mmCIF file of C-alpha atoms in Angstrom:
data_model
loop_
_atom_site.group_PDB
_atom_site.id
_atom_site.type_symbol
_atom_site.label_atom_id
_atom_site.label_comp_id
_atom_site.label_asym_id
_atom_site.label_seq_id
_atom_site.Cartn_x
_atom_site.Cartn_y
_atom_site.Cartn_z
ATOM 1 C CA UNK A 1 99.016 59.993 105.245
ATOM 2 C CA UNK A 2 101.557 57.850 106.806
ATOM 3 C CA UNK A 3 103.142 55.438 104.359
ATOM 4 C CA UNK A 4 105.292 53.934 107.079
ATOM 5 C CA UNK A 5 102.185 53.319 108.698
ATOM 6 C CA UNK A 6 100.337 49.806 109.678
ATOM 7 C CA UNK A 7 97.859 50.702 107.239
ATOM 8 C CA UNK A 8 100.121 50.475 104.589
ATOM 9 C CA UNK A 9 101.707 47.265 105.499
ATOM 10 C CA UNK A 10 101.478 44.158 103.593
ATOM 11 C CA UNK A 11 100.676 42.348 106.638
ATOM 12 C CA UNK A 12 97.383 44.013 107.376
ATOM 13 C CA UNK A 13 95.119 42.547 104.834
ATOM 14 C CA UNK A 14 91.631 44.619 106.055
ATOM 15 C CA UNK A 15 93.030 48.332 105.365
ATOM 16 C CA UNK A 16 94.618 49.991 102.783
ATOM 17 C CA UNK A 17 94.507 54.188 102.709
ATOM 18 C CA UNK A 18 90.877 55.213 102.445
ATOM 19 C CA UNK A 19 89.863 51.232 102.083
ATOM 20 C CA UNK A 20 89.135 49.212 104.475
ATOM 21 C CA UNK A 21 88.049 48.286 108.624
ATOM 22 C CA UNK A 22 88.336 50.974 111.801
ATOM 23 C CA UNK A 23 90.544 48.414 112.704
ATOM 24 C CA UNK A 24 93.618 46.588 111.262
ATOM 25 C CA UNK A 25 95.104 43.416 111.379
ATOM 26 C CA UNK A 26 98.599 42.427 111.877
ATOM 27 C CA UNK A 27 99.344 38.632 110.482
ATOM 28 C CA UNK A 28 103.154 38.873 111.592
ATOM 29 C CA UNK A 29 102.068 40.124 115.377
ATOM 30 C CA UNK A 30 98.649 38.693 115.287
ATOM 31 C CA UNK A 31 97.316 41.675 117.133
ATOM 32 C CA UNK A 32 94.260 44.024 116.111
ATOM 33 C CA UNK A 33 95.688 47.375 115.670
ATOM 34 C CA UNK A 34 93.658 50.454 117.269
ATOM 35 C CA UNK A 35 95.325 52.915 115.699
ATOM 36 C CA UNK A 36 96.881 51.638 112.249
ATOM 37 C CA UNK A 37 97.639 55.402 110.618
ATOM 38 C CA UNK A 38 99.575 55.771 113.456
ATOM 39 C CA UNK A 39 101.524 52.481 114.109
ATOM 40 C CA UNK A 40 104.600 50.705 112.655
ATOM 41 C CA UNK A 41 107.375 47.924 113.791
ATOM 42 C CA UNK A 42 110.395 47.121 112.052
ATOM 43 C CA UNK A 43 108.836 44.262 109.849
ATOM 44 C CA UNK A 44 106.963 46.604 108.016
ATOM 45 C CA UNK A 45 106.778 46.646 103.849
ATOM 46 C CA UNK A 46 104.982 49.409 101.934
ATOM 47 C CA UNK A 47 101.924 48.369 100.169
ATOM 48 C CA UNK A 48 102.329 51.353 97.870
ATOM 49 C CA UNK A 49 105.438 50.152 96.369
ATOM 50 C CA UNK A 50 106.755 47.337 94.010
ATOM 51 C CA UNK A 51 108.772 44.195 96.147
ATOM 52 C CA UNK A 52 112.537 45.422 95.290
ATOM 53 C CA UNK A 53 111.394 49.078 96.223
ATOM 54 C CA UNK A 54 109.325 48.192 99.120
ATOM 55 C CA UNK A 55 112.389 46.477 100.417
ATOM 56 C CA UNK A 56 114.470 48.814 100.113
ATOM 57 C CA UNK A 57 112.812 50.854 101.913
ATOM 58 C CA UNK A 58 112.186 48.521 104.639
ATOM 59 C CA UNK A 59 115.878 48.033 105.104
ATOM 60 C CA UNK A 60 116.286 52.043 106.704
ATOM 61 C CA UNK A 61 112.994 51.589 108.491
ATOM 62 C CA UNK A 62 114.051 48.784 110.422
ATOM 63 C CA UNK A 63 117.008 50.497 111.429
ATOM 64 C CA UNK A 64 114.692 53.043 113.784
ATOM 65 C CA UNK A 65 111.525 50.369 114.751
ATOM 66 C CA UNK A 66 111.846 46.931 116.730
ATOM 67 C CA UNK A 67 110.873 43.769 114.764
ATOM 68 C CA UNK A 68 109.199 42.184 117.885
ATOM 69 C CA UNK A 69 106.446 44.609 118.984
ATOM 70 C CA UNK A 70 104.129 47.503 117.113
ATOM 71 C CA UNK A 71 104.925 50.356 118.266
ATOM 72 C CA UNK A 72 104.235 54.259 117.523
ATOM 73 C CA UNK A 73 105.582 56.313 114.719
ATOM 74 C CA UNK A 74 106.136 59.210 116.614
ATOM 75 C CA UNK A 75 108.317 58.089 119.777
ATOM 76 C CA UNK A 76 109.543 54.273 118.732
ATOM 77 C CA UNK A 77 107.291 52.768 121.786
ATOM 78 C CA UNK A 78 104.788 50.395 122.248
ATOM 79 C CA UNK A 79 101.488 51.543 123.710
ATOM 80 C CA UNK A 80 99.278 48.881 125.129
ATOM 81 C CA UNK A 81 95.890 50.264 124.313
ATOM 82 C CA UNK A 82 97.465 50.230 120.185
ATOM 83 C CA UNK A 83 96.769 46.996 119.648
ATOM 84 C CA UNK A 84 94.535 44.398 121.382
ATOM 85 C CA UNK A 85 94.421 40.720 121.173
ATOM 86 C CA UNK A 86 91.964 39.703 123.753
ATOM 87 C CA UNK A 87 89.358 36.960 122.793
ATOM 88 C CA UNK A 88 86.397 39.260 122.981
ATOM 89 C CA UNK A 89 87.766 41.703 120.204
ATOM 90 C CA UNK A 90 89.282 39.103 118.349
ATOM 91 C CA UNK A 91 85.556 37.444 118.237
ATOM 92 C CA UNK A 92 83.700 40.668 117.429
ATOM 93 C CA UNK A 93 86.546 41.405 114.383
ATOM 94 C CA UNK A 94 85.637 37.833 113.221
ATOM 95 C CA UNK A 95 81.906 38.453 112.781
ATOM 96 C CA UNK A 96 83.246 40.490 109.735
ATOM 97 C CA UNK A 97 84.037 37.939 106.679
ATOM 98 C CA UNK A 98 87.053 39.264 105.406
ATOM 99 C CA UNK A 99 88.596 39.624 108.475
ATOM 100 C CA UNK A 100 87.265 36.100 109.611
ATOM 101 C CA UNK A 101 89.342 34.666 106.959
ATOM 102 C CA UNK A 102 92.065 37.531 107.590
ATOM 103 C CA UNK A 103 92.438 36.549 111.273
ATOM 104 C CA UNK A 104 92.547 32.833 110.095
ATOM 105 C CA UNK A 105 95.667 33.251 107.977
ATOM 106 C CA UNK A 106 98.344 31.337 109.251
ATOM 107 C CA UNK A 107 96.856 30.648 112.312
ATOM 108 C CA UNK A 108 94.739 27.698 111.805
ATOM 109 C CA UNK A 109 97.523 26.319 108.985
ATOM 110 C CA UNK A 110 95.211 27.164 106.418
ATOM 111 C CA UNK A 111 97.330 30.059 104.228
ATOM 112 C CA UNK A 112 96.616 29.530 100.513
ATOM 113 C CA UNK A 113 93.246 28.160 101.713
ATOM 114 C CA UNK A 114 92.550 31.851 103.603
ATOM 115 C CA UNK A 115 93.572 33.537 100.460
ATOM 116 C CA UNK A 116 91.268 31.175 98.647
ATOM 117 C CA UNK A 117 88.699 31.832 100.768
ATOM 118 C CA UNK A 118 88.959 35.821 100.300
ATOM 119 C CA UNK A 119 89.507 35.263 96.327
ATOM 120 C CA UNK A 120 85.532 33.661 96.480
ATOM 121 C CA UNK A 121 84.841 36.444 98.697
ATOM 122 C CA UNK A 122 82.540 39.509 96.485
ATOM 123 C CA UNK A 123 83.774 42.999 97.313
ATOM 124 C CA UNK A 124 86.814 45.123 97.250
ATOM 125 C CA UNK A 125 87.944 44.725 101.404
ATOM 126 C CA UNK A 126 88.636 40.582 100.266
ATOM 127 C CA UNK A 127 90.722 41.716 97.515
ATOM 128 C CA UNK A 128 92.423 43.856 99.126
ATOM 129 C CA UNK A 129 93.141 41.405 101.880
ATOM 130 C CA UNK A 130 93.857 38.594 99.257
ATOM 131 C CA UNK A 131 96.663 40.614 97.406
ATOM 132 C CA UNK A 132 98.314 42.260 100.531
ATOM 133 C CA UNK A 133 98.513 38.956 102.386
ATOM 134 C CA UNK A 134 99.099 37.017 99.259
ATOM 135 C CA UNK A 135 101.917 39.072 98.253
ATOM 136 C CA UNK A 136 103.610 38.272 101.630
ATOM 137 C CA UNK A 137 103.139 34.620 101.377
ATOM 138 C CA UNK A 138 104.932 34.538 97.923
ATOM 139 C CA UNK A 139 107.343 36.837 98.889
ATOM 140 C CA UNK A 140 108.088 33.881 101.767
ATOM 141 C CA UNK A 141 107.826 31.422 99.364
ATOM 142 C CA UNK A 142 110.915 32.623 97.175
ATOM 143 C CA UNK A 143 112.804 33.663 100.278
ATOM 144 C CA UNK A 144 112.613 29.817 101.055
ATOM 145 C CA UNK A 145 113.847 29.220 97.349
ATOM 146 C CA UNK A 146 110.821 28.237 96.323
ATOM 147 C CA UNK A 147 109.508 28.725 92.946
ATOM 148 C CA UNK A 148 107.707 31.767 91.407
ATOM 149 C CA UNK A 149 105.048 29.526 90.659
ATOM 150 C CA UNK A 150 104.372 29.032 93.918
ATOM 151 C CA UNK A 151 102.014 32.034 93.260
ATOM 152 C CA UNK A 152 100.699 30.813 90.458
ATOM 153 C CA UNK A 153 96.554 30.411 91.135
ATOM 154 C CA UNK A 154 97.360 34.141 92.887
ATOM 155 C CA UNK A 155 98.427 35.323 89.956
ATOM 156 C CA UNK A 156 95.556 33.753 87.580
ATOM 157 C CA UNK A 157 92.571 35.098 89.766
ATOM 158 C CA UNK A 158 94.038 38.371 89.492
ATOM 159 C CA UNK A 159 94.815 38.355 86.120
ATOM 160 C CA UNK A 160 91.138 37.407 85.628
ATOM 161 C CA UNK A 161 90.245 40.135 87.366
ATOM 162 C CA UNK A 162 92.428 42.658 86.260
ATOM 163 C CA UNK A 163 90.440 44.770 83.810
ATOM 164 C CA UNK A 164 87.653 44.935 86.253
ATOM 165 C CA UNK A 165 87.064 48.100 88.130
ATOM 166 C CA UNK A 166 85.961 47.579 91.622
ATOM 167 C CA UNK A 167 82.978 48.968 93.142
ATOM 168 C CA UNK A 168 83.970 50.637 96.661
ATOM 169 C CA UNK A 169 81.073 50.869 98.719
ATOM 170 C CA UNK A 170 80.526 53.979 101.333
ATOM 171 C CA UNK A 171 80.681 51.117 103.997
ATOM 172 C CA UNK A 172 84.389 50.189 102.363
ATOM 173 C CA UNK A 173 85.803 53.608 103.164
ATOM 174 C CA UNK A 174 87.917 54.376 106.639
ATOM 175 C CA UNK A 175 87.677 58.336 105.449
ATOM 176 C CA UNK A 176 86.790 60.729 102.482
ATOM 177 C CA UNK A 177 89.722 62.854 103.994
ATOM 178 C CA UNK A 178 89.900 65.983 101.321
ATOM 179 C CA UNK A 179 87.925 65.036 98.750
ATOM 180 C CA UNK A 180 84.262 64.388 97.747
ATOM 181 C CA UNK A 181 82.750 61.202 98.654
ATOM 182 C CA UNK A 182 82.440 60.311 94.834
ATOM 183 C CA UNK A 183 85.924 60.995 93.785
ATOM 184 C CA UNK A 184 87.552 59.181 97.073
ATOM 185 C CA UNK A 185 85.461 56.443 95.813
ATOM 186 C CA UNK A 186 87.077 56.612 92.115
ATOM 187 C CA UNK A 187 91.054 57.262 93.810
ATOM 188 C CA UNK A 188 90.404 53.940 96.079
ATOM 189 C CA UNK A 189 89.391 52.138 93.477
ATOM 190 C CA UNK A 190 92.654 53.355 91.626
ATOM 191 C CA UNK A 191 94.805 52.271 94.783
ATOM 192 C CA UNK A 192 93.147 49.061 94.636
ATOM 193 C CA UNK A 193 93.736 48.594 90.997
ATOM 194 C CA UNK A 194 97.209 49.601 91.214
ATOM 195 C CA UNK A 195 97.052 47.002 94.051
ATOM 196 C CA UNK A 196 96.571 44.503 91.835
ATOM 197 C CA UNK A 197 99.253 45.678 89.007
ATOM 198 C CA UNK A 198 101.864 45.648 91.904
ATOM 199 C CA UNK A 199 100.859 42.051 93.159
ATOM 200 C CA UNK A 200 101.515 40.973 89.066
ATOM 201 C CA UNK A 201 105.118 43.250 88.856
ATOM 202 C CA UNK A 202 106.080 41.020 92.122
ATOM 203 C CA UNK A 203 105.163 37.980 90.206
ATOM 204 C CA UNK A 204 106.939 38.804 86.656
ATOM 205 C CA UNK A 205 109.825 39.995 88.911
ATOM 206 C CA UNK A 206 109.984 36.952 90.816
ATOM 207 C CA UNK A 207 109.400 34.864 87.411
ATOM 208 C CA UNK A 208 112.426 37.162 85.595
ATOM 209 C CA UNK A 209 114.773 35.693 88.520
ATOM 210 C CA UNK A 210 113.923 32.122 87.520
ATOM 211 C CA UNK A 211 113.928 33.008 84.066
ATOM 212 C CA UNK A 212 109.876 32.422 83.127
ATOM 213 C CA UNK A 213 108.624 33.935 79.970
ATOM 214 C CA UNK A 214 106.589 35.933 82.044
ATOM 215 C CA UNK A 215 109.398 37.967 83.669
ATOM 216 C CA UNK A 216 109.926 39.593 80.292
ATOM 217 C CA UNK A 217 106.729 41.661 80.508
ATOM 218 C CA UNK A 218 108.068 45.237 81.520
ATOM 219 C CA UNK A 219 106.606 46.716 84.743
ATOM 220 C CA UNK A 220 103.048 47.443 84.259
ATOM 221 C CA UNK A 221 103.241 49.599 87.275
ATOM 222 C CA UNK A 222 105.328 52.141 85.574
ATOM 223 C CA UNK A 223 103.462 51.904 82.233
ATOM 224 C CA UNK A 224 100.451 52.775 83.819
ATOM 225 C CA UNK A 225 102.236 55.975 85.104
ATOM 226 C CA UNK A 226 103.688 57.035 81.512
ATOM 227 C CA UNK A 227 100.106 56.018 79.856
ATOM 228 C CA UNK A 228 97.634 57.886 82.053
ATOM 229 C CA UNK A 229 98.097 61.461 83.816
ATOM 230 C CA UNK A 230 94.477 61.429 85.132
ATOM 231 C CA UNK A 231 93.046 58.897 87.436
ATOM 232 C CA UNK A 232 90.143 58.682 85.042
ATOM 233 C CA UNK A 233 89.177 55.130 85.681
ATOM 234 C CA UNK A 234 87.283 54.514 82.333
ATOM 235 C CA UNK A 235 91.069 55.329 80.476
ATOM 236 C CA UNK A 236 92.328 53.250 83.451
ATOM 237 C CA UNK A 237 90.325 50.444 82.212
ATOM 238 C CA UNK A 238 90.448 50.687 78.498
ATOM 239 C CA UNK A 239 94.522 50.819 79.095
ATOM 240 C CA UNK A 240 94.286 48.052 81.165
ATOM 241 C CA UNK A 241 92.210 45.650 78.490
ATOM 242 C CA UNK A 242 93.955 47.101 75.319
ATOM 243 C CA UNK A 243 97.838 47.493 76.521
ATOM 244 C CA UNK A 244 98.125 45.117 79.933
ATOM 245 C CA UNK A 245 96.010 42.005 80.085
ATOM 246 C CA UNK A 246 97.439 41.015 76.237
ATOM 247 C CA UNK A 247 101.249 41.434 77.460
ATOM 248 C CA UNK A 248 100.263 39.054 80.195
ATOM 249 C CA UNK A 249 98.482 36.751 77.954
ATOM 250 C CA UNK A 250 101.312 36.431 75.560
ATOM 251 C CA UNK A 251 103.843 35.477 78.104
ATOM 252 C CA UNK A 252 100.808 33.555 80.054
ATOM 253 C CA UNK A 253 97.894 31.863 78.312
ATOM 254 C CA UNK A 254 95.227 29.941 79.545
ATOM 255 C CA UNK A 255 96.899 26.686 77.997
ATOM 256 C CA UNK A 256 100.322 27.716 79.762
ATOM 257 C CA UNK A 257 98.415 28.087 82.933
ATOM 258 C CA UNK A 258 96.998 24.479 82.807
ATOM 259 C CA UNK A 259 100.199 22.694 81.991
ATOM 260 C CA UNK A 260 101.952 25.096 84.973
ATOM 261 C CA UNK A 261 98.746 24.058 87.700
ATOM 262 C CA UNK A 262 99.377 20.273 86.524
ATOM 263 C CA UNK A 263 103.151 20.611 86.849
ATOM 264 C CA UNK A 264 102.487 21.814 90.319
ATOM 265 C CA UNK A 265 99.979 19.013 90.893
ATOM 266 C CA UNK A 266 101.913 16.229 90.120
ATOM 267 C CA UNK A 267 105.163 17.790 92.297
ATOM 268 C CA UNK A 268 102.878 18.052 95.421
ATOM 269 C CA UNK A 269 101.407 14.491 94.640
ATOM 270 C CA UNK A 270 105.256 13.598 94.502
ATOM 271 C CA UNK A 271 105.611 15.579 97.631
ATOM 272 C CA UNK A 272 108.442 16.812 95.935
ATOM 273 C CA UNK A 273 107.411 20.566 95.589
ATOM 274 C CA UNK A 274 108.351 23.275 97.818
ATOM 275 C CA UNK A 275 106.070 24.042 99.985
ATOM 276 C CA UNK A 276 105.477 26.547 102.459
ATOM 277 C CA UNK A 277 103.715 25.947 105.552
ATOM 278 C CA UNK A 278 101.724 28.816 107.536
ATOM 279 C CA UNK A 279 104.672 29.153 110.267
ATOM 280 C CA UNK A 280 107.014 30.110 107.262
ATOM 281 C CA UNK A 281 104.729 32.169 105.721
ATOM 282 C CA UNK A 282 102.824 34.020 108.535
ATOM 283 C CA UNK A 283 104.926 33.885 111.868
ATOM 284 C CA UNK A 284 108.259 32.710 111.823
ATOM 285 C CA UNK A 285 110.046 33.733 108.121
ATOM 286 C CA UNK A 286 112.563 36.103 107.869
ATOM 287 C CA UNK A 287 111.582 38.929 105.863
ATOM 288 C CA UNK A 288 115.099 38.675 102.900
ATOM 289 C CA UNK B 1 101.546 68.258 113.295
ATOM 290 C CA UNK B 2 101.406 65.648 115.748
ATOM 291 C CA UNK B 3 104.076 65.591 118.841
ATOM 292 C CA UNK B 4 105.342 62.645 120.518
ATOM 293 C CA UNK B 5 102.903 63.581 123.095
ATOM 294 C CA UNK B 6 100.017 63.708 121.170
ATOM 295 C CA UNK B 7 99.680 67.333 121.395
ATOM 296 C CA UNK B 8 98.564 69.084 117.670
ATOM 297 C CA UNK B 9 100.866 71.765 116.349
ATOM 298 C CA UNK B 10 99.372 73.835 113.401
ATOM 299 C CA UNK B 11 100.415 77.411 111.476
ATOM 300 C CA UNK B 12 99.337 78.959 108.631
ATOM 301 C CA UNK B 13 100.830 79.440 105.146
ATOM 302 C CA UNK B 14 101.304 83.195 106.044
ATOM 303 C CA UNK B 15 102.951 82.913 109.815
ATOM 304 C CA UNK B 16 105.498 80.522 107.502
ATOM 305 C CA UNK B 17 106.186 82.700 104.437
ATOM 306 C CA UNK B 18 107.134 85.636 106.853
ATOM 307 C CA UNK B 19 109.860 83.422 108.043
ATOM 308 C CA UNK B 20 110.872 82.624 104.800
ATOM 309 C CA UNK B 21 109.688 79.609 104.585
ATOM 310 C CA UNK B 22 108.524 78.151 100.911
ATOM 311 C CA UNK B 23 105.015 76.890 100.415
ATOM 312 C CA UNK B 24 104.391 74.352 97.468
ATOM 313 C CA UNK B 25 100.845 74.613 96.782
ATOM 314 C CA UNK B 26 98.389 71.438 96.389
ATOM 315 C CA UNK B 27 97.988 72.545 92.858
ATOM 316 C CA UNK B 28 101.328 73.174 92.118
ATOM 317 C CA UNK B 29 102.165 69.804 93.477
ATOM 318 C CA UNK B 30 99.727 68.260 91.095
ATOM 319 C CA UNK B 31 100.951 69.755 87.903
ATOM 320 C CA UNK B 32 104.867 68.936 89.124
ATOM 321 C CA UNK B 33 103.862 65.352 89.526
ATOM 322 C CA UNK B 34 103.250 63.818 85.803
ATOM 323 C CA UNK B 35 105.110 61.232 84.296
ATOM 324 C CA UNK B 36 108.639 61.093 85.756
ATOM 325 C CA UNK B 37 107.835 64.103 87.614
ATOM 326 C CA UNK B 38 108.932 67.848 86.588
ATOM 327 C CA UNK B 39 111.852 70.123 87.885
ATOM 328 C CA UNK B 40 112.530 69.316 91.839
ATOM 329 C CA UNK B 41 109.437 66.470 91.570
ATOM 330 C CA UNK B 42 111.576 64.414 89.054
ATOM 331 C CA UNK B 43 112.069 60.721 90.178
ATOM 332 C CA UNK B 44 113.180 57.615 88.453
ATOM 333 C CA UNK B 45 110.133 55.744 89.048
ATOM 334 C CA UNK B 46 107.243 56.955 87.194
ATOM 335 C CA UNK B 47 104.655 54.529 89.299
ATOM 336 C CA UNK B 48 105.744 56.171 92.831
ATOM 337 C CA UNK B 49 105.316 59.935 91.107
ATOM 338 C CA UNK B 50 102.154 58.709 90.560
ATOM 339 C CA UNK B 51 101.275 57.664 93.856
ATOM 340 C CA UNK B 52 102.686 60.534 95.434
ATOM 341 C CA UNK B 53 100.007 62.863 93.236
ATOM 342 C CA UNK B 54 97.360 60.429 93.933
ATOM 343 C CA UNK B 55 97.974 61.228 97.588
ATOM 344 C CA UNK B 56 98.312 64.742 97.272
ATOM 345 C CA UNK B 57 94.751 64.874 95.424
ATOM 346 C CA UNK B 58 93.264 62.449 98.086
ATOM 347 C CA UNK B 59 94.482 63.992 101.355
ATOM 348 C CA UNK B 60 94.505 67.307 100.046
ATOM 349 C CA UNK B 61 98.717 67.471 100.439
ATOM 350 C CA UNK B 62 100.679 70.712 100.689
ATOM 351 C CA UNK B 63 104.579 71.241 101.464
ATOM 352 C CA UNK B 64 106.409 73.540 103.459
ATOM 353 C CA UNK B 65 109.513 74.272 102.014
ATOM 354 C CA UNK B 66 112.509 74.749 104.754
ATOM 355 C CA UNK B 67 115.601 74.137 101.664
ATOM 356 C CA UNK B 68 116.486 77.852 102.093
ATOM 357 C CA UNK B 69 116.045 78.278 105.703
ATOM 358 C CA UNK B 70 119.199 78.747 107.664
ATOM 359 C CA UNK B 71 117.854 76.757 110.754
ATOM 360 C CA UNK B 72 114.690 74.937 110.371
ATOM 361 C CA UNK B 73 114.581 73.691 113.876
ATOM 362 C CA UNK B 74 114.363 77.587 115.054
ATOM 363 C CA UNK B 75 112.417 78.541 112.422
ATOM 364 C CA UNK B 76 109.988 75.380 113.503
ATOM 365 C CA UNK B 77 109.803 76.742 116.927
ATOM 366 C CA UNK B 78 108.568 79.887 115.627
ATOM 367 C CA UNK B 79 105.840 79.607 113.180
ATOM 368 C CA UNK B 80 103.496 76.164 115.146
ATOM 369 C CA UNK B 81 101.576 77.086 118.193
ATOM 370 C CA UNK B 82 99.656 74.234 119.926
ATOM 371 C CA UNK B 83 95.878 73.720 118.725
#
């Protein structure tokens, strides 16, 4: 396992460790990549980790990887045949849903209505893609100083979904690698879970910086860590519905989400919101 | 282990012990990695111990252990012969 990999990149919405497509996706390089576990470029931002850590990180990675083309862990170069963007694999990638909507992202200027798209989408590869690309996009969002709330209908539908354990279908997974097929089942659906409780730490992080109520809601990543020492995903759940969701809810309710959407309503009807376009969010943004 | 040049390198727990080279078992891993993480697994961030013992359970992890080897580039050399 290669956390500096592609596959662990927030920018490749259609694979995730065991989850996922043969192939990958790069939003930032718009380029299928081959070989994903074995792949990198100096843009890169661990999946696996909260957004301070994962750019901390990032700032030593990009020290040994170029920004402007994937390349291989192992020797810093690019390889041709690692990534492909020639209109006949592009087309065959996009008879898949998910990474229909995946390859659509920023390209078509249709961001928050590709992560829309994946949010109606059933199964755990559109979640997946909805949180890794929808983390980026908020991430961009701030960078821009835009508001935290900027990820606000992101948040909700995950929220919503939160105490829900996904099902991961044998057709979802990349690999069993070392373990049983059942139990690599149960650990993906952990990663994806944890997924999700790292999307919502970006988003009470971001909100802490602009001083939200909701930024007072410790890390839910590391709670989960102290709480549970098995990845037993009934306890998972149970935690989740008796110790997360009503932390969330008290800094978050329904009614606090309405008068937040219609805040951000009337701004955009203004035109006076910040908003960021699918060149800032998927192409040309720094990464601060 | 995978070269620059794609070639596979492997060895075996034993070849590495008789250059003194530490193994930390899978299992051992595992019960190191709880909470904050015990003894030389300690970290300050409980959710990346846990990730890092989710990965060791899910790709079936194991460490070789080069802290007290003199020179681990020599000692390398030695113990991985191409697959």
């Amino acid at each position: 396992m290669k956390l500096q990999s592609c596959q662990n990149c927030w920018f490749n919405g259609l694979q995730y460790g065991a989850l996922g497509l043969p192939v990958g996706y790069c939003s930032r390089h718009q380029k299928i990549l081959n070989i994903a576990d074995g792949t990198t470029c100096g843009l890169h931002l661990r999946k696996d980790l909260t957004v301070l850590r994962a750019k901390e990180v990032s700032e030593i990675h990009k020290k040994h990887y170029s920004a402007e083309y994937v390349s291989r862990i192992v020797d810093g170069k690019h390889h041709v045949n690692d990534v492909s963007d020639s209109e006949n694999d592009i087309t065959h990638l996009r008879k898949d849903s998910v990474a229909d909507a995946v390859t659509d992202y920023g390209e078509l200027g249709s961001t928050i209505e590709s992560l829309a798209q994946l949010k109606a989408m059933p199964g755990a590869r559109a979640e997946l893609a909805m949180l890794s690309l929808g983390r980026g996009y908020i991430n961009n969002c701030i960078s821009k100083n835009g508001k935290w709330t900027s990820g606000l209908h992101l948040y909700w539908w995950s929220r919503r979904r939160l105490t829900e354990i996904p099902e991961i279908k044998v057709e979802n997974l990349r690999s069993v690698g070392a373990t049983q097929l059942s139990r690599q089942s149960d650990l993906t659906a952990w990663s994806l879970i944890m997924l999700r409780l790292t999307f919502i730490d970006d988003m009470t992080i971001y909100a802490n910086q602009q001083n939200d109520p909701l930024g007072k809601v410790k890390s839910l990543t590391e709670q989960a860590a102290l709480a549970l020492d098995s990845f037993n995903l009934r306890a998972l759940s149970k935690w989740l519905n008796s110790e997360a969701a009503p932390q969330l809810d008290a800094r978050l309710s329904v009614a606090r989400y309405a008068e937040l959407a219609n805040e951000l309503h009337a701004e955009r009807e203004g035109a006076a919101a910040q908003q960021c376009t699918p060149a800032d969010s998927a192409n040309a943004a720094p990464l601060s | 282990m995978i070269t620059s040049n794609g070639a596979v390198w492997e060895t075996l727990v034993k070849v590495a012990k008789e250059e003194s080279i530490g193994h930390i078992s899978r299992t051992e891993l595992l019960s190191l990695m709880k909470g904050n993480g015990k003894g030389n697994a300690k970290w300050l961030n409980p959710f990346e111990v846990m990730q890092a013992r989710r990965y060791v359970e899910q790709w079936g992890e194991h460490l070789l252990d080069f802290r007290k080897v003199e020179s681990p580039a020599e000692a390398t050399k030695k113990i991985f012969s191409r697959s």
